[in-house]
PDB file of C-alpha atoms in Angstrom:
ATOM      1  CA  MET A  22     -18.525  -4.084  -3.517  1.00  0.00           C
ATOM      2  CA  GLY A  23     -15.647  -5.901  -1.798  1.00  0.00           C
ATOM      3  CA  CYS A  24     -12.016  -6.632  -2.944  1.00  0.00           C
ATOM      4  CA  MET A  25      -9.989  -9.585  -3.781  1.00  0.00           C
ATOM      5  CA  CYS A  26      -6.997  -9.681  -1.507  1.00  0.00           C
ATOM      6  CA  VAL A  27      -3.774 -10.652  -3.081  1.00  0.00           C
ATOM      7  CA  PRO A  28      -1.850 -13.256  -1.542  1.00  0.00           C
ATOM      8  CA  PHE A  29       1.353 -11.653   0.245  1.00  0.00           C
ATOM      9  CA  THR A  30       4.868 -12.171  -1.040  1.00  0.00           C
ATOM     10  CA  ALA A  31       7.867  -9.829  -0.470  1.00  0.00           C
ATOM     11  CA  THR A  32       9.955 -11.437  -3.139  1.00  0.00           C
ATOM     12  CA  ALA A  33      10.144 -10.141  -6.673  1.00  0.00           C
ATOM     13  CA  GLN A  34      10.578 -12.289  -9.485  1.00  0.00           C
ATOM     14  CA  SER A  35      13.838 -11.262 -11.601  1.00  0.00           C
ATOM     15  CA  ASN A  36      12.316 -11.555 -14.930  1.00  0.00           C
ATOM     16  CA  TRP A  37       8.725  -9.922 -13.982  1.00  0.00           C
ATOM     17  CA  ILE A  38       8.987  -7.089 -16.653  1.00  0.00           C
ATOM     18  CA  GLU A  39       9.574  -9.474 -19.424  1.00  0.00           C
ATOM     19  CA  LYS A  40       6.628 -11.755 -18.162  1.00  0.00           C
ATOM     20  CA  LEU A  41       4.322  -8.683 -17.906  1.00  0.00           C
ATOM     21  CA  PHE A  42       5.296  -6.861 -21.022  1.00  0.00           C
ATOM     22  CA  GLY A  43       6.892  -9.411 -23.161  1.00  0.00           C
ATOM     23  CA  ARG A  44      10.189  -7.462 -23.041  1.00  0.00           C
ATOM     24  CA  LYS A  45      13.152  -7.153 -20.666  1.00  0.00           C
ATOM     25  CA  ASP A  46      13.665  -3.229 -20.922  1.00  0.00           C
ATOM     26  CA  SER A  47      12.290  -0.544 -19.042  1.00  0.00           C
ATOM     27  CA  VAL A  48       8.764  -0.168 -18.086  1.00  0.00           C
ATOM     28  CA  GLN A  49       8.815   3.347 -19.410  1.00  0.00           C
ATOM     29  CA  THR A  50       9.231   2.391 -23.106  1.00  0.00           C
ATOM     30  CA  VAL A  51       5.702   0.751 -22.704  1.00  0.00           C
ATOM     31  CA  VAL A  52       3.072   2.669 -24.453  1.00  0.00           C
ATOM     32  CA  ASP A  53      -0.611   2.740 -23.769  1.00  0.00           C
ATOM     33  CA  GLN A  54      -0.067  -0.418 -21.497  1.00  0.00           C
ATOM     34  CA  HIS A  55      -1.021  -0.215 -17.740  1.00  0.00           C
ATOM     35  CA  PRO A  56       0.478  -2.957 -15.505  1.00  0.00           C
ATOM     36  CA  ALA A  57      -2.114  -5.237 -13.771  1.00  0.00           C
ATOM     37  CA  LEU A  58      -1.214  -4.087 -10.273  1.00  0.00           C
ATOM     38  CA  SER A  59      -3.224  -6.690  -8.429  1.00  0.00           C
ATOM     39  CA  GLU A  60      -1.048  -9.362 -10.242  1.00  0.00           C
ATOM     40  CA  LEU A  61       2.277  -8.152  -9.035  1.00  0.00           C
ATOM     41  CA  THR A  62       3.897  -8.586  -5.645  1.00  0.00           C
ATOM     42  CA  VAL A  63       4.673  -5.817  -3.359  1.00  0.00           C
ATOM     43  CA  ASP A  64       8.156  -5.513  -4.259  1.00  0.00           C
ATOM     44  CA  GLU A  65       7.153  -5.661  -7.774  1.00  0.00           C
ATOM     45  CA  ASN A  66       4.595  -2.880  -7.334  1.00  0.00           C
ATOM     46  CA  LEU A  67       7.319  -0.888  -5.502  1.00  0.00           C
ATOM     47  CA  LEU A  68       9.616  -0.956  -8.612  1.00  0.00           C
ATOM     48  CA  ILE A  69       7.172   0.808 -10.883  1.00  0.00           C
ATOM     49  CA  PRO A  70       6.782   3.206 -12.450  1.00  0.00           C
ATOM     50  CA  GLU A  71      10.266   4.285 -13.065  1.00  0.00           C
ATOM     51  CA  ILE A  72      10.575   8.077 -12.776  1.00  0.00           C
ATOM     52  CA  GLY A  73      12.685  10.028 -15.189  1.00  0.00           C
ATOM     53  CA  LYS A  74      15.171  12.481 -14.309  1.00  0.00           C
ATOM     54  CA  LYS A  75      13.158  15.636 -15.471  1.00  0.00           C
ATOM     55  CA  GLN A  76      10.375  14.474 -13.398  1.00  0.00           C
ATOM     56  CA  LYS A  77      12.066  13.091 -10.379  1.00  0.00           C
ATOM     57  CA  ALA A  78      12.654  16.420  -8.591  1.00  0.00           C
ATOM     58  CA  ARG A  79       9.132  17.655  -8.964  1.00  0.00           C
ATOM     59  CA  VAL A  80       7.739  14.236  -7.730  1.00  0.00           C
ATOM     60  CA  CYS A  81      10.020  14.216  -4.765  1.00  0.00           C
ATOM     61  CA  LYS A  82       8.905  17.664  -3.758  1.00  0.00           C
ATOM     62  CA  LEU A  83       5.222  16.697  -4.131  1.00  0.00           C
ATOM     63  CA  GLN A  84       5.941  13.593  -2.063  1.00  0.00           C
ATOM     64  CA  ALA A  85       7.824  15.489   0.662  1.00  0.00           C
ATOM     65  CA  ALA A  86       4.811  18.047   0.905  1.00  0.00           C
ATOM     66  CA  GLU A  87       2.314  14.983   1.069  1.00  0.00           C
ATOM     67  CA  ALA A  88       4.190  13.158   3.798  1.00  0.00           C
ATOM     68  CA  GLN A  89       4.566  16.417   5.911  1.00  0.00           C
ATOM     69  CA  ARG A  90       0.740  16.831   5.789  1.00  0.00           C
ATOM     70  CA  LEU A  91       0.200  13.108   6.596  1.00  0.00           C
ATOM     71  CA  SER A  92       2.822  13.194   9.338  1.00  0.00           C
ATOM     72  CA  THR A  93       0.650  15.735  11.067  1.00  0.00           C
ATOM     73  CA  VAL A  94      -2.240  13.228  11.609  1.00  0.00           C
ATOM     74  CA  LYS A  95      -2.107  11.619  15.163  1.00  0.00           C
ATOM     75  CA  GLY A  96      -1.651   7.890  14.778  1.00  0.00           C
ATOM     76  CA  LEU A  97       0.194   7.902  11.288  1.00  0.00           C
ATOM     77  CA  ASP A  98       3.749   6.789  11.271  1.00  0.00           C
ATOM     78  CA  VAL A  99       5.071   8.317   8.084  1.00  0.00           C
ATOM     79  CA  GLU A 100       8.430   7.995   6.066  1.00  0.00           C
ATOM     80  CA  LEU A 101       9.735   8.535   2.499  1.00  0.00           C
ATOM     81  CA  LEU A 102      11.144   5.420   0.847  1.00  0.00           C
ATOM     82  CA  ARG A 103      12.819   4.722  -2.699  1.00  0.00           C
ATOM     83  CA  ASP A 104      14.964   7.696  -2.694  1.00  0.00           C
ATOM     84  CA  ASP A 105      12.201  10.106  -1.360  1.00  0.00           C
ATOM     85  CA  GLU A 106       9.740   8.973  -4.160  1.00  0.00           C
ATOM     86  CA  VAL A 107       7.271   6.729  -2.086  1.00  0.00           C
ATOM     87  CA  ILE A 108       5.249   7.386   0.800  1.00  0.00           C
ATOM     88  CA  HIS A 109       5.166   4.772   3.704  1.00  0.00           C
ATOM     89  CA  ILE A 110       2.549   4.955   6.383  1.00  0.00           C
ATOM     90  CA  THR A 111       2.180   2.593   9.299  1.00  0.00           C
ATOM     91  CA  ILE A 112      -0.901   2.398  11.470  1.00  0.00           C
ATOM     92  CA  ALA A 113      -1.477   0.310  14.443  1.00  0.00           C
ATOM     93  CA  ALA A 114      -4.172  -2.282  14.057  1.00  0.00           C
ATOM     94  CA  SER A 115      -5.424  -1.177  17.611  1.00  0.00           C
ATOM     95  CA  LEU A 116      -6.530   2.182  16.143  1.00  0.00           C
ATOM     96  CA  LEU A 117      -8.470   0.701  13.425  1.00  0.00           C
ATOM     97  CA  PHE A 118     -10.065  -2.705  14.816  1.00  0.00           C
ATOM     98  CA  ALA A 119     -10.857  -4.284  18.308  1.00  0.00           C
ATOM     99  CA  PRO A 120      -8.995  -7.192  19.186  1.00  0.00           C
ATOM    100  CA  ASN A 121      -9.808 -10.080  16.797  1.00  0.00           C
ATOM    101  CA  GLU A 122     -12.574  -8.240  15.092  1.00  0.00           C
ATOM    102  CA  THR A 123     -12.823  -7.092  11.326  1.00  0.00           C
ATOM    103  CA  THR A 124     -15.331  -4.166  11.658  1.00  0.00           C
ATOM    104  CA  LEU A 125     -13.538  -0.850  11.728  1.00  0.00           C
ATOM    105  CA  LEU A 126     -13.646   1.227  15.036  1.00  0.00           C
ATOM    106  CA  ASP A 127     -15.364   4.656  14.896  1.00  0.00           C
ATOM    107  CA  THR A 128     -11.990   5.946  15.735  1.00  0.00           C
ATOM    108  CA  SER A 129     -10.390   4.637  12.572  1.00  0.00           C
ATOM    109  CA  ASP A 130     -12.388   7.104  10.495  1.00  0.00           C
ATOM    110  CA  ALA A 131     -10.359   9.991  10.969  1.00  0.00           C
ATOM    111  CA  LEU A 132      -7.087   8.075  10.183  1.00  0.00           C
ATOM    112  CA  LEU A 133      -8.338   6.754   7.100  1.00  0.00           C
ATOM    113  CA  ARG A 134     -10.082   9.737   5.893  1.00  0.00           C
ATOM    114  CA  SER A 135      -6.644  11.622   5.939  1.00  0.00           C
ATOM    115  CA  ILE A 136      -5.658   9.148   3.118  1.00  0.00           C
ATOM    116  CA  LEU A 137      -8.836   9.958   0.885  1.00  0.00           C
ATOM    117  CA  PRO A 138      -6.929  13.273  -0.715  1.00  0.00           C
ATOM    118  CA  CYS A 139      -4.495  10.695  -2.190  1.00  0.00           C
ATOM    119  CA  LEU A 140      -7.447   8.806  -4.125  1.00  0.00           C
ATOM    120  CA  ARG A 141      -9.342  11.606  -5.645  1.00  0.00           C
ATOM    121  CA  VAL A 142      -7.417  11.521  -9.174  1.00  0.00           C
ATOM    122  CA  PRO A 143      -7.384   8.176 -10.840  1.00  0.00           C
ATOM    123  CA  ASP A 144      -4.022   6.724 -11.385  1.00  0.00           C
ATOM    124  CA  TYR A 145      -2.251   9.668  -9.412  1.00  0.00           C
ATOM    125  CA  TYR A 146      -0.925   7.189  -6.703  1.00  0.00           C
ATOM    126  CA  HIS A 147      -0.578   3.346  -6.936  1.00  0.00           C
ATOM    127  CA  VAL A 148      -1.804   2.509  -3.224  1.00  0.00           C
ATOM    128  CA  LEU A 149      -0.647  -0.683  -1.671  1.00  0.00           C
ATOM    129  CA  LEU A 150      -2.564  -1.718   1.366  1.00  0.00           C
ATOM    130  CA  ILE A 151      -0.931  -4.581   3.488  1.00  0.00           C
ATOM    131  CA  MET A 152      -2.560  -5.808   6.735  1.00  0.00           C
ATOM    132  CA  HIS A 153      -0.329  -7.772   9.205  1.00  0.00           C
ATOM    133  CA  SER A 154      -1.015  -9.648  12.522  1.00  0.00           C
ATOM    134  CA  ASP A 155       1.134 -11.165  15.130  1.00  0.00           C
ATOM    135  CA  ASN A 156       1.590 -14.837  15.114  1.00  0.00           C
ATOM    136  CA  THR A 157      -1.084 -15.538  17.779  1.00  0.00           C
ATOM    137  CA  GLY A 158      -3.248 -18.328  16.395  1.00  0.00           C
ATOM    138  CA  ASN A 159      -2.620 -20.660  13.503  1.00  0.00           C
ATOM    139  CA  GLU A 160      -1.476 -19.537   9.992  1.00  0.00           C
ATOM    140  CA  SER A 161      -4.999 -19.911   8.420  1.00  0.00           C
ATOM    141  CA  TYR A 162      -6.447 -17.742  11.210  1.00  0.00           C
ATOM    142  CA  ASN A 163      -3.973 -15.065  10.786  1.00  0.00           C
ATOM    143  CA  TYR A 164      -4.510 -14.795   6.988  1.00  0.00           C
ATOM    144  CA  ALA A 165      -8.165 -15.028   7.267  1.00  0.00           C
ATOM    145  CA  LEU A 166      -8.118 -12.090   9.935  1.00  0.00           C
ATOM    146  CA  THR A 167      -5.791  -9.913   7.646  1.00  0.00           C
ATOM    147  CA  THR A 168      -7.921 -10.823   4.546  1.00  0.00           C
ATOM    148  CA  ASP A 169     -11.053  -9.513   6.253  1.00  0.00           C
ATOM    149  CA  ARG A 170      -9.328  -6.468   7.768  1.00  0.00           C
ATOM    150  CA  VAL A 171      -7.803  -5.213   4.784  1.00  0.00           C
ATOM    151  CA  SER A 172     -10.890  -5.892   2.590  1.00  0.00           C
ATOM    152  CA  ALA A 173     -12.785  -3.524   5.338  1.00  0.00           C
ATOM    153  CA  ILE A 174     -10.232  -0.838   4.642  1.00  0.00           C
ATOM    154  CA  TYR A 175     -10.613  -1.395   0.919  1.00  0.00           C
ATOM    155  CA  ASP A 176     -14.345  -0.948   1.147  1.00  0.00           C
ATOM    156  CA  TRP A 177     -14.257   1.910   3.424  1.00  0.00           C
ATOM    157  CA  MET A 178     -12.139   3.738   0.919  1.00  0.00           C
ATOM    158  CA  GLU A 179     -14.702   2.973  -1.967  1.00  0.00           C
ATOM    159  CA  LEU A 180     -17.451   3.819   0.205  1.00  0.00           C
ATOM    160  CA  ASN A 181     -16.419   7.206   1.049  1.00  0.00           C
ATOM    161  CA  GLY A 182     -15.600   8.389  -2.465  1.00  0.00           C
ATOM    162  CA  GLY A 183     -12.026   7.148  -2.977  1.00  0.00           C
ATOM    163  CA  CYS A 184     -11.043   6.151  -6.409  1.00  0.00           C
ATOM    164  CA  VAL A 185      -9.736   2.379  -5.605  1.00  0.00           C
ATOM    165  CA  ASP A 186      -9.135   1.201  -9.262  1.00  0.00           C
ATOM    166  CA  TYR A 187      -5.436   1.876  -8.302  1.00  0.00           C
ATOM    167  CA  VAL A 188      -5.595   0.500  -4.791  1.00  0.00           C
ATOM    168  CA  VAL A 189      -4.195  -3.138  -4.085  1.00  0.00           C
ATOM    169  CA  PRO A 190      -4.932  -5.058  -0.729  1.00  0.00           C
ATOM    170  CA  TYR A 191      -2.627  -7.507   0.329  1.00  0.00           C
ATOM    171  CA  ALA A 192      -3.260  -9.951   3.369  1.00  0.00           C
ATOM    172  CA  ALA A 193       0.136 -10.667   4.990  1.00  0.00           C
ATOM    173  CA  GLY A 194      -0.811 -12.895   7.927  1.00  0.00           C
ATOM    174  CA  SER A 195       2.221 -13.003  10.397  1.00  0.00           C
ATOM    175  CA  TYR A 196       4.790 -13.427   7.957  1.00  0.00           C
ATOM    176  CA  GLU A 197       6.411  -9.974   8.203  1.00  0.00           C
ATOM    177  CA  PRO A 198       6.975  -9.169  11.697  1.00  0.00           C
ATOM    178  CA  ILE A 199       9.021  -6.131  12.500  1.00  0.00           C
ATOM    179  CA  ALA A 200       9.435  -7.033  16.299  1.00  0.00           C
ATOM    180  CA  PRO A 201       9.801 -10.516  18.213  1.00  0.00           C
ATOM    181  CA  ASN A 202       6.336 -11.997  18.921  1.00  0.00           C
ATOM    182  CA  ASN A 203       7.337 -12.950  22.308  1.00  0.00           C
ATOM    183  CA  SER A 204       6.167  -9.941  24.125  1.00  0.00           C
ATOM    184  CA  ILE A 205       2.952  -7.767  24.356  1.00  0.00           C
ATOM    185  CA  ALA A 206       4.715  -5.003  23.022  1.00  0.00           C
ATOM    186  CA  GLY A 207       6.335  -6.876  19.957  1.00  0.00           C
ATOM    187  CA  ARG A 208       2.906  -8.423  19.071  1.00  0.00           C
ATOM    188  CA  ALA A 209       1.349  -4.808  19.343  1.00  0.00           C
ATOM    189  CA  GLN A 210       3.892  -3.729  16.837  1.00  0.00           C
ATOM    190  CA  ASN A 211       3.785  -6.521  14.349  1.00  0.00           C
ATOM    191  CA  ARG A 212      -0.471  -5.826  14.303  1.00  0.00           C
ATOM    192  CA  ARG A 213      -0.366  -3.144  11.865  1.00  0.00           C
ATOM    193  CA  LEU A 214      -1.556  -1.658   8.503  1.00  0.00           C
ATOM    194  CA  GLU A 215       0.976  -0.476   5.901  1.00  0.00           C
ATOM    195  CA  ILE A 216       0.124   2.006   3.161  1.00  0.00           C
ATOM    196  CA  TYR A 217       2.545   2.659   0.260  1.00  0.00           C
ATOM    197  CA  LEU A 218       1.678   5.718  -1.866  1.00  0.00           C
ATOM    198  CA  ILE A 219       3.457   5.270  -4.971  1.00  0.00           C
ATOM    199  CA  PRO A 220       3.530   8.153  -7.806  1.00  0.00           C
ATOM    200  CA  ALA A 221       1.678   7.090 -10.696  1.00  0.00           C
ATOM    201  CA  GLU A 222       1.137   8.018 -14.353  1.00  0.00           C
ATOM    202  CA  GLU A 223      -0.963  11.238 -13.579  1.00  0.00           C
ATOM    203  CA  MET A 224       1.330  12.522 -11.063  1.00  0.00           C
ATOM    204  CA  ILE A 225       4.335  11.788 -13.171  1.00  0.00           C
ATOM    205  CA  LYS A 226       2.654  13.469 -16.309  1.00  0.00           C
ATOM    206  CA  LYS A 227       1.712  16.416 -14.492  1.00  0.00           C
TER     207      LYS A 227
END
């Protein structure tokens, strides 16, 4: 068990499609070749797969229903992104871990278990797990902390029957704050897990 966490970067390379597939055209034209998700940045993963016009309405309807289900779970902050194609979930780190700890709290079980239905069908979703910290402590400590924490979440999903073949864990350290780190409230906001549920090939085909 265990996962290899991807170093975090939010900057997509403009020629990544050419590098990945050996061509400059849409990823939809690639046949029988699945992108190596763990080799892509967050932004790159959020760009794929492209969804055709015929499938888009159905995919958005499925995503809206799933987002509605998830929004009923206390502790999950849920929104739709990429023109309603992608579900974005935020969970406060304090609901998952004790301060400076990397072992999941018992209370995290219900939160993470609500995500498991999304991991039942292989390649139905591409799932990005991004663990963030505040800027307390040095850079290497924050990166190690988020690496161990996101690994614990990945391992929990695998141990509890989730298909993790299309789950990509990222350790973000303190590089993506959403609030100033100069207050207790701001630091609490920055300590978080982000989950992206991206429609994948099996959802699009069905």
